[in-house]
Tab-separated table of C-alpha atoms and ligand atoms in Angstrom:
chain	number	residue	atom	x	y	z
I	9	MET	CA	160.547	69.764	171.695
I	10	SER	CA	160.033	71.326	175.306
I	11	ASP	CA	157.224	72.412	176.894
I	12	ASP	CA	158.259	75.610	175.425
I	13	GLU	CA	159.110	75.737	172.312
I	14	ALA	CA	155.822	76.458	170.227
I	15	ASP	CA	154.883	74.077	167.581
I	16	PRO	CA	156.073	76.272	164.421
I	17	GLU	CA	153.376	75.349	162.303
I	18	LEU	CA	151.118	77.208	164.459
I	19	LEU	CA	152.984	79.842	164.975
I	20	GLU	CA	153.443	80.408	161.298
I	21	LEU	CA	149.576	80.190	161.437
I	22	LEU	CA	149.239	82.886	163.915
I	23	ARG	CA	151.597	85.046	162.395
I	24	LYS	CA	149.426	85.090	158.766
I	25	SER	CA	146.195	85.418	161.512
I	26	LEU	CA	147.724	88.631	162.711
I	27	GLY	CA	149.174	89.719	159.461
I	28	ILE	CA	152.864	89.586	160.965
I	29	SER	CA	155.627	88.636	158.553
I	30	SER	CA	157.903	86.023	159.462
I	31	GLY	CA	160.928	86.039	157.550
I	32	PRO	CA	163.052	89.324	156.552
I	33	PRO	CA	160.668	92.523	155.142
I	34	ALA	CA	160.379	91.098	151.639
I	35	ALA	CA	162.483	94.066	149.361
I	36	PRO	CA	160.270	96.822	148.217
I	37	GLU	CA	158.856	96.479	144.854
I	38	THR	CA	156.778	99.460	142.838
I	39	LYS	CA	154.715	97.014	140.889
I	40	VAL	CA	155.400	99.670	138.197
I	41	LEU	CA	157.058	96.970	135.295
I	42	GLU	CA	154.330	94.422	135.878
I	43	SER	CA	151.377	97.078	135.456
I	44	ALA	CA	153.416	97.827	132.249
I	45	SER	CA	153.765	94.219	130.828
I	46	PHE	CA	150.050	93.878	131.584
I	47	ILE	CA	148.889	96.955	129.790
I	48	CYS	CA	151.110	95.637	126.963
I	49	ASP	CA	149.864	92.421	126.886
I	50	ASN	CA	146.035	94.008	126.607
I	51	SER	CA	146.563	96.686	124.252
I	52	ILE	CA	145.463	96.931	120.778
I	53	ASP	CA	146.070	100.125	119.921
I	54	VAL	CA	149.846	100.333	120.523
I	55	ALA	CA	152.282	97.510	119.708
I	56	LEU	CA	155.673	96.838	120.145
I	57	ASP	CA	157.787	96.117	116.989
I	58	MET	CA	160.611	93.231	117.246
I	59	TYR	CA	163.008	94.166	114.477
I	60	GLY	CA	162.108	97.821	115.560
I	61	THR	CA	162.704	97.199	119.263
I	62	GLN	CA	166.200	95.287	118.096
I	63	SER	CA	167.912	97.606	115.551
I	64	ALA	CA	166.776	100.688	118.704
I	65	ALA	CA	168.962	98.316	120.829
I	66	GLU	CA	171.738	98.471	118.228
I	67	SER	CA	171.334	102.310	117.328
I	68	ILE	CA	171.123	103.086	121.525
I	69	TRP	CA	174.039	101.587	122.569
I	70	SER	CA	176.541	102.466	120.285
I	71	GLN	CA	175.051	106.558	120.169
I	72	MET	CA	175.669	105.859	124.257
I	73	GLN	CA	178.636	104.174	124.026
I	74	GLN	CA	180.176	107.182	121.050
I	75	ARG	CA	178.905	109.703	123.391
I	76	GLY	CA	179.940	107.907	126.496
I	77	TYR	CA	176.877	108.605	128.106
I	78	SER	CA	176.652	107.665	131.790
I	79	ARG	CA	175.271	108.965	134.886
I	80	LYS	CA	177.505	111.759	135.125
I	81	SER	CA	175.782	113.081	131.798
I	82	TRP	CA	173.081	114.770	134.008
I	83	SER	CA	175.563	117.197	135.471
I	84	GLU	CA	177.073	118.268	131.837
I	85	HIS	CA	173.689	119.888	131.284
I	86	GLU	CA	174.055	123.541	132.199
I	87	LEU	CA	171.009	124.471	133.936
I	88	HIS	CA	170.857	121.307	136.189
I	89	PRO	CA	172.651	121.938	139.638
I	90	SER	CA	176.213	121.552	140.378
I	91	LYS	CA	178.088	120.465	143.623
I	92	GLU	CA	180.036	122.841	143.063
I	93	GLU	CA	177.268	125.864	142.876
I	94	MET	CA	174.356	124.533	145.710
I	95	GLY	CA	175.298	122.712	148.991
I	96	ASP	CA	173.770	119.100	149.097
I	97	GLU	CA	169.809	120.255	151.237
I	98	ASP	CA	169.498	123.072	148.317
I	99	ARG	CA	170.259	120.695	146.047
I	100	LEU	CA	167.773	118.213	147.410
I	101	ASN	CA	165.505	120.677	147.632
I	102	PHE	CA	166.175	121.484	144.381
I	103	ILE	CA	165.672	118.703	142.377
I	104	PHE	CA	162.989	117.952	144.901
I	105	THR	CA	160.688	121.138	143.137
I	106	MET	CA	161.907	120.368	139.738
I	107	ASP	CA	160.558	116.637	140.064
I	108	LEU	CA	157.541	117.903	141.833
I	109	LEU	CA	156.443	120.278	138.743
I	110	ASN	CA	157.821	118.075	135.938
I	111	PHE	CA	154.523	117.943	133.848
I	112	SER	CA	152.985	118.772	131.184
I	113	PHE	CA	154.634	121.685	129.364
I	114	TRP	CA	153.094	121.406	125.757
I	115	THR	CA	150.672	123.855	124.924
I	116	GLU	CA	148.847	124.653	121.216
I	117	ARG	CA	151.379	126.796	120.287
I	118	ASP	CA	154.851	125.512	118.908
I	119	GLY	CA	157.653	126.954	117.231
I	120	ASP	CA	158.850	130.822	118.793
I	121	SER	CA	155.213	131.688	119.896
I	122	ARG	CA	155.108	128.972	122.970
I	123	PHE	CA	156.011	129.500	126.497
I	124	ALA	CA	159.335	129.853	127.222
I	125	VAL	CA	161.246	131.626	130.108
I	126	ASP	CA	164.554	133.613	129.270
I	127	TYR	CA	167.140	133.105	131.534
I	128	LYS	CA	171.354	133.480	131.079
I	129	ASP	CA	170.848	135.254	127.659
I	130	LYS	CA	169.083	131.731	126.113
I	131	ARG	CA	165.592	131.161	125.379
I	132	TRP	CA	164.161	127.731	127.182
I	133	THR	CA	161.470	125.795	126.466
I	134	GLY	CA	159.793	122.808	127.905
I	135	TYR	CA	161.003	120.555	130.784
I	136	TRP	CA	164.155	123.156	130.432
I	137	ALA	CA	161.922	126.517	131.293
I	138	LEU	CA	160.690	125.025	134.057
I	139	VAL	CA	164.557	124.482	135.308
I	140	ALA	CA	165.344	127.838	134.539
I	141	ALA	CA	162.367	129.673	135.838
I	142	LEU	CA	163.604	128.299	139.314
I	143	ARG	CA	167.256	129.230	138.678
I	144	ARG	CA	165.783	132.671	137.884
I	145	ALA	CA	163.477	132.782	140.686
I	146	LEU	CA	166.852	132.001	143.403
I	147	GLU	CA	168.211	134.833	141.902
I	148	GLU	CA	165.590	136.635	142.504
I	149	GLY	CA	165.475	135.759	146.170
I	150	ILE	CA	162.135	133.727	146.204
I	151	GLU	CA	162.528	130.918	148.218
I	152	ILE	CA	161.290	128.978	145.755
I	153	THR	CA	162.501	125.255	146.584
I	154	SER	CA	161.680	125.157	149.981
I	155	PRO	CA	159.174	123.528	152.086
I	156	HIS	CA	159.097	125.936	154.665
I	157	PHE	CA	158.196	128.905	151.766
I	158	TRP	CA	155.418	127.050	150.707
I	159	HIS	CA	154.161	126.421	153.833
I	160	ASN	CA	154.430	128.907	156.019
I	161	GLY	CA	152.188	131.240	153.939
I	162	ASP	CA	154.135	133.511	152.035
I	163	MET	CA	153.716	131.909	149.010
I	164	THR	CA	150.511	133.193	146.526
I	165	ILE	CA	149.087	132.403	143.295
I	166	ASP	CA	151.037	135.452	142.514
I	167	THR	CA	154.564	134.289	143.070
I	168	ILE	CA	154.139	131.160	141.392
I	169	ARG	CA	152.817	133.564	138.581
I	170	HIS	CA	155.818	135.698	138.840
I	171	VAL	CA	158.139	133.001	139.038
I	172	PHE	CA	156.930	130.959	136.289
I	173	ARG	CA	156.084	134.512	133.830
I	174	SER	CA	156.311	133.597	130.042
I	175	ALA	CA	158.786	134.953	127.776
I	176	THR	CA	156.234	134.759	125.013
I	177	ASP	CA	152.303	135.744	125.704
I	178	ASP	CA	151.394	131.940	125.824
I	179	GLU	CA	151.605	131.055	129.996
I	180	MET	CA	152.794	127.682	131.166
I	181	PRO	CA	150.425	125.152	131.403
I	182	LEU	CA	148.177	124.262	135.034
I	183	LEU	CA	149.984	127.210	137.068
I	184	GLN	CA	146.687	126.671	139.570
I	185	GLU	CA	147.648	122.948	139.406
I	186	ARG	CA	151.745	123.415	140.276
I	187	PHE	CA	150.420	125.943	143.269
I	188	ASP	CA	148.122	123.221	144.880
I	189	VAL	CA	151.205	120.549	144.808
I	190	MET	CA	153.444	122.820	146.464
I	191	ILE	CA	151.003	123.815	148.974
I	192	GLU	CA	150.136	120.295	149.518
I	193	ALA	CA	154.048	119.199	149.604
I	194	GLY	CA	154.858	121.705	152.161
I	195	GLU	CA	152.102	120.347	154.485
I	196	VAL	CA	152.993	116.515	153.865
I	197	LEU	CA	156.755	117.257	154.857
I	198	CYS	CA	156.071	119.482	157.476
I	199	MET	CA	153.417	116.451	159.082
I	200	ASN	CA	155.494	113.846	158.278
I	201	PHE	CA	159.924	114.733	157.651
I	202	GLU	CA	160.261	118.257	159.863
I	203	SER	CA	159.796	119.941	156.214
I	204	CYS	CA	163.405	117.979	155.301
I	205	ILE	CA	163.509	116.418	152.063
I	206	SER	CA	166.659	114.920	153.184
I	207	SER	CA	164.434	113.287	156.199
I	208	LEU	CA	162.429	112.211	152.950
I	209	VAL	CA	164.948	110.382	151.423
I	210	THR	CA	166.683	109.220	154.807
I	211	SER	CA	163.142	107.421	155.351
I	212	ALA	CA	163.714	105.140	152.327
I	213	ASP	CA	166.691	103.269	153.894
I	214	HIS	CA	168.782	103.355	150.821
I	215	SER	CA	165.820	101.745	148.479
I	216	ALA	CA	165.243	103.442	145.412
I	217	PRO	CA	161.588	101.562	144.671
I	218	GLY	CA	161.020	102.103	148.643
I	219	LEU	CA	161.359	105.639	148.181
I	220	ALA	CA	159.637	105.953	144.711
I	221	ASN	CA	156.378	104.199	147.112
I	222	ILE	CA	156.846	106.436	150.005
I	223	LEU	CA	156.609	109.846	147.527
I	224	ALA	CA	153.363	107.971	145.990
I	225	GLU	CA	151.732	106.821	149.882
I	226	HIS	CA	152.274	110.192	151.472
I	227	PHE	CA	151.851	112.926	148.459
I	228	PRO	CA	148.875	112.076	146.188
I	229	SER	CA	150.363	114.523	143.638
I	230	PHE	CA	152.996	111.616	143.293
I	231	ARG	CA	150.649	108.284	143.411
I	232	ASP	CA	150.303	108.212	139.490
I	233	GLU	CA	148.207	105.330	138.943
I	234	SER	CA	144.823	104.602	136.781
I	235	ARG	CA	142.588	101.412	136.111
I	236	PHE	CA	142.795	99.491	132.875
I	237	GLU	CA	140.683	96.318	132.115
I	238	GLY	CA	140.162	96.027	135.780
I	239	ARG	CA	142.930	96.239	137.140
I	240	LYS	CA	144.744	98.875	139.585
I	241	VAL	CA	148.128	100.321	137.358
I	242	ARG	CA	151.324	101.642	138.063
I	243	PHE	CA	153.208	104.647	136.459
I	244	LEU	CA	154.695	106.576	139.564
I	245	LYS	CA	156.514	108.273	136.719
I	246	ARG	CA	157.526	112.299	138.808
I	247	ALA	CA	158.292	109.970	141.740
I	248	GLN	CA	160.421	107.013	139.700
I	249	ILE	CA	162.602	110.243	137.903
I	250	PHE	CA	162.919	111.762	141.040
I	251	VAL	CA	164.914	109.022	142.404
I	252	ALA	CA	166.719	109.209	138.766
I	253	ASP	CA	167.637	112.429	139.215
I	254	LEU	CA	169.281	112.308	142.618
I	255	TRP	CA	171.405	109.046	141.534
I	256	ALA	CA	172.572	110.826	138.605
I	257	ALA	CA	172.875	114.182	140.347
I	258	PHE	CA	175.073	112.455	143.297
I	259	ASP	CA	176.916	110.396	140.946
I	260	GLY	CA	175.118	107.595	143.341
I	261	GLN	CA	176.821	108.200	146.554
I	262	ASP	CA	175.502	110.334	149.207
I	263	TRP	CA	172.072	111.686	148.597
I	264	GLY	CA	172.039	109.245	145.239
I	265	ASP	CA	173.354	106.132	146.838
I	266	PHE	CA	170.816	103.194	146.773
I	267	ASP	CA	171.672	99.526	146.423
I	268	ASP	CA	168.263	98.958	143.701
I	269	ILE	CA	168.718	101.219	141.556
I	270	ASP	CA	167.635	99.108	138.616
I	271	LYS	CA	164.457	98.313	139.976
I	272	ILE	CA	163.322	101.559	138.425
I	273	THR	CA	161.638	101.923	135.263
I	274	MET	CA	161.508	104.308	132.567
I	275	PHE	CA	159.568	107.566	132.726
I	276	ALA	CA	156.036	107.133	131.274
I	277	ASP	CA	156.200	111.010	129.686
I	278	TYR	CA	155.003	112.303	126.776
I	279	ARG	CA	158.158	112.667	125.107
I	280	ILE	CA	159.715	109.040	125.061
I	281	PRO	CA	156.646	107.292	123.467
I	282	GLN	CA	157.445	109.926	120.461
I	283	ILE	CA	161.079	108.848	119.821
I	284	LEU	CA	160.217	105.363	120.576
I	285	HIS	CA	157.443	105.500	117.409
I	286	THR	CA	160.193	106.789	115.508
I	287	LEU	CA	162.989	104.401	115.984
I	288	GLY	CA	160.108	101.965	115.224
I	289	SER	CA	159.849	100.403	118.471
I	290	MET	CA	156.544	100.919	119.147
I	291	SER	CA	153.436	101.832	116.530
I	292	TYR	CA	149.725	102.612	116.475
I	293	SER	CA	146.277	101.697	115.278
I	294	PRO	CA	145.333	103.581	112.783
I	295	PRO	CA	142.646	105.706	114.521
I	296	LEU	CA	145.297	106.336	117.627
I	297	ASP	CA	147.844	107.591	114.918
I	298	ALA	CA	145.795	109.930	112.917
I	299	HIS	CA	144.456	111.330	116.360
I	300	ILE	CA	148.154	112.020	117.667
I	301	ARG	CA	149.001	113.215	114.043
I	302	ALA	CA	145.993	115.558	114.566
I	303	LYS	CA	147.329	116.580	117.728
I	304	ARG	CA	143.990	116.033	119.253
I	305	GLU	CA	144.257	115.751	123.253
I	306	ILE	CA	143.650	112.409	124.415
I	307	PRO	CA	142.149	112.544	128.447
I	308	PRO	CA	143.473	111.585	131.369
I	309	GLY	CA	142.974	107.230	132.253
I	310	SER	CA	141.526	106.756	128.879
I	311	SER	CA	142.485	103.557	127.732
I	312	TRP	CA	144.354	104.578	124.774
I	313	GLU	CA	146.832	107.187	127.156
I	314	ILE	CA	147.461	103.758	129.831
I	315	GLN	CA	148.427	101.700	126.717
I	316	LEU	CA	150.831	104.685	125.267
I	317	ARG	CA	152.085	104.843	128.466
I	318	GLY	CA	152.817	101.079	129.255
I	319	CYS	CA	153.978	100.036	126.329
I	320	SER	CA	156.812	102.898	126.274
I	321	ILE	CA	157.786	101.424	129.912
I	322	TRP	CA	157.808	98.038	128.479
I	323	SER	CA	159.714	98.850	124.968
I	324	VAL	CA	162.438	100.556	127.314
I	325	GLU	CA	162.567	97.272	128.894
I	326	SER	CA	162.561	95.183	126.207
I	327	ILE	CA	165.295	97.695	124.611
I	328	ARG	CA	167.349	97.130	127.856
I	329	ARG	CA	167.140	93.235	127.557
I	330	GLN	CA	168.278	93.343	123.759
I	331	ILE	CA	171.267	94.842	124.858
I	332	LYS	CA	172.242	93.085	127.514
I	333	ARG	CA	171.137	89.885	125.409
I	334	LYS	CA	173.762	91.492	122.647
I	335	HIS	CA	176.254	92.826	125.051
I	336	PRO	CA	176.478	91.122	128.139
I	337	ASP	CA	179.117	93.909	129.774
I	338	ALA	CA	176.971	96.668	128.707
I	339	GLU	CA	176.789	99.315	132.136
I	340	LEU	CA	173.368	100.516	131.503
I	341	ASN	CA	169.463	100.252	133.046
I	342	ALA	CA	166.438	101.595	131.872
I	343	ILE	CA	167.218	105.087	133.412
I	344	LEU	CA	170.206	105.983	131.562
I	345	ILE	CA	168.388	104.113	128.390
I	346	ASP	CA	165.282	107.046	129.090
I	347	PHE	CA	167.338	109.967	130.037
I	348	PHE	CA	169.581	109.126	126.527
I	349	LEU	CA	166.394	109.099	124.606
I	350	TYR	CA	164.751	111.797	126.111
I	351	ASP	CA	167.868	113.994	125.674
I	352	ALA	CA	168.141	112.541	121.810
I	353	MET	CA	164.593	113.450	121.048
I	354	LYS	CA	164.576	116.792	122.062
I	355	GLU	CA	168.429	116.860	119.941
I	356	LEU	CA	166.019	115.667	117.375
I	357	GLU	CA	163.521	118.182	117.801
I	358	LYS	CA	165.615	120.803	117.759
I	359	LYS	CA	167.170	119.925	114.441
I	360	ALA	CA	163.130	119.242	113.017
I	361	GLN	CA	162.742	122.869	113.631
I	362	GLU	CA	165.752	124.082	111.989
I	363	SER	CA	165.715	122.263	109.586
I	364	LEU	CA	161.957	123.363	108.671
I	365	THR	CA	162.273	126.825	109.360
I	366	ALA	CA	165.908	126.652	107.127
I	367	SER	CA	164.256	125.252	104.176
I	368	LYS	CA	160.407	125.277	104.696
I	369	GLU	CA	159.779	124.498	100.978
I	370	ASN	CA	161.957	121.482	100.466
I	371	ALA	CA	162.422	120.146	104.315
I	372	ASP	CA	162.290	116.047	103.572
I	373	VAL	CA	162.145	115.827	107.392
I	374	ARG	CA	160.248	112.866	107.751
I	375	GLU	CA	157.124	114.066	109.732
I	376	MET	CA	157.684	112.581	112.982
I	377	ILE	CA	154.943	111.527	114.937
I	378	PRO	CA	153.956	114.629	117.356
I	379	HIS	CA	154.163	113.871	120.788
I	380	HIS	CA	150.913	112.784	122.545
I	381	ARG	CA	148.679	115.371	123.758
I	382	THR	CA	147.381	114.255	128.019
I	383	ARG	CA	146.830	117.000	130.327
I	384	SER	CA	147.353	116.483	133.716
I	385	ILE	CA	149.966	116.879	136.850
I	386	TRP	CA	151.198	113.502	136.604
I	387	TYR	CA	153.824	113.671	133.610
T	13	56B	N1	160.914	110.348	130.527
T	13	56B	C1	161.372	111.157	130.760
T	13	56B	N2	160.454	112.487	131.164
T	13	56B	C2	161.224	113.760	130.956
T	13	56B	C3	162.796	113.771	131.079
T	13	56B	C4	162.967	115.239	131.505
T	13	56B	C5	163.944	115.581	131.345
T	13	56B	N3	165.062	114.924	132.521
T	13	56B	C6	166.611	115.534	132.655
T	13	56B	C7	167.128	114.846	133.212
T	13	56B	C8	168.202	113.355	132.683
T	13	56B	C9	167.757	113.357	131.406
T	13	56B	O1	168.983	113.684	130.414
T	13	56B	C10	167.165	114.991	130.795
T	13	56B	O2	168.041	116.028	130.536
T	13	56B	C11	161.771	115.733	131.591
T	13	56B	N4	160.583	115.049	131.032
T	13	56B	C12	159.056	114.561	130.666
T	13	56B	O3	159.595	114.915	129.304
T	13	56B	C13	158.312	116.314	129.234
T	13	56B	C14	158.852	117.029	129.115
T	13	56B	O4	159.096	117.450	127.548
T	13	56B	P1	159.377	118.617	126.882
T	13	56B	O5	158.092	119.712	126.637
T	13	56B	O6	159.640	118.344	125.207
T	13	56B	O7	160.507	119.575	127.765
T	13	56B	C15	157.574	116.391	130.498
T	13	56B	O8	156.739	115.259	130.693
T	13	56B	C16	158.610	116.474	131.587
T	13	56B	O9	158.237	115.313	132.606
T	13	56B	C17	163.296	112.463	130.982
T	13	56B	O10	164.700	112.463	131.588
T	13	56B	N5	162.390	111.464	131.096
């Protein structure tokens, strides 16, 4: 070995001590699926049912095929922004704002008296009420999706109260928190990304988990993490659904072009656990089951809440693996299963509502378990 060739082992030792990695940078990982597996292995109040998972996988896959459910289904929702009506920058801003605020729409009310937004001659509730309110504001000339507007002092809490005003006397939950996360996001975007969502997305260099990690790193309101059995666990629900919404809205191209989109997991919200339980894929201990049916709140960060969220992520992963086992050519990932389950849940809820109102006395609607009630900005 010539004098100027250093000993490779010595070099490696030096690199390790200086924390310099030798090989190519490791591919970004969110560690969400790993968290979900750990939670599921240590859950005693939520359990996955193997047979329920197998039958859920079959019915989900056959329904997805019957409906031709795909990434394009996202843009078929009448309130989601299409490329015909919004330029790329406006759509980026719209989707970022939507997923910055995509949390906690449930209230103590249900039925016709719950929080709702009237828009385009329809009454929208839940997530769709958020999307409708953003559209309504833009049509009223309020730049509610612009990071500049959040940061230049023009936006006040009264702006938010006006933008998200309800058609009933039941107000959108957490209005102050929604205002706070917009102010915070405006500051972070101004300091780190020239107030441009495009700069934020570009910084991930086409990595889906990379973009989710960047959101969690720079924006506290996207840092959806907890501790369980002495370990940090990550859910990153809104960070991941932002990536997934970009991927779907831009049909896997341009701002939706990610090399590793399949590393995104199901989004741990309060709707998917409900349908996973209804499908028999997930079951609850008697105390937890009773608590949820009584519509009692479950504190954020509590063991029950973390078990519900972690087991839901693992349940959708098990369903995905089951579908791939039976149908190796199936083109699908956790995102599409999740989106499908959310849409299916909303259809179920609508049918249950209609049959309850239509024939209250003999409604044989199997009393679907309610969704769990945790109040937080994470989902
Ligand atoms: N896991 C998961 N959670 C989702 C969604 C969506 C909407 N996504 C749209 C985009 C593509 C899909 O096709 C959907 O059309 C909202 N949520 C969450 O649900 C809760 C709102 O419930 P409700 O109050 O009943 O509207 C709240 O935590 C919200 O964050 C999803 O897709 N997956």
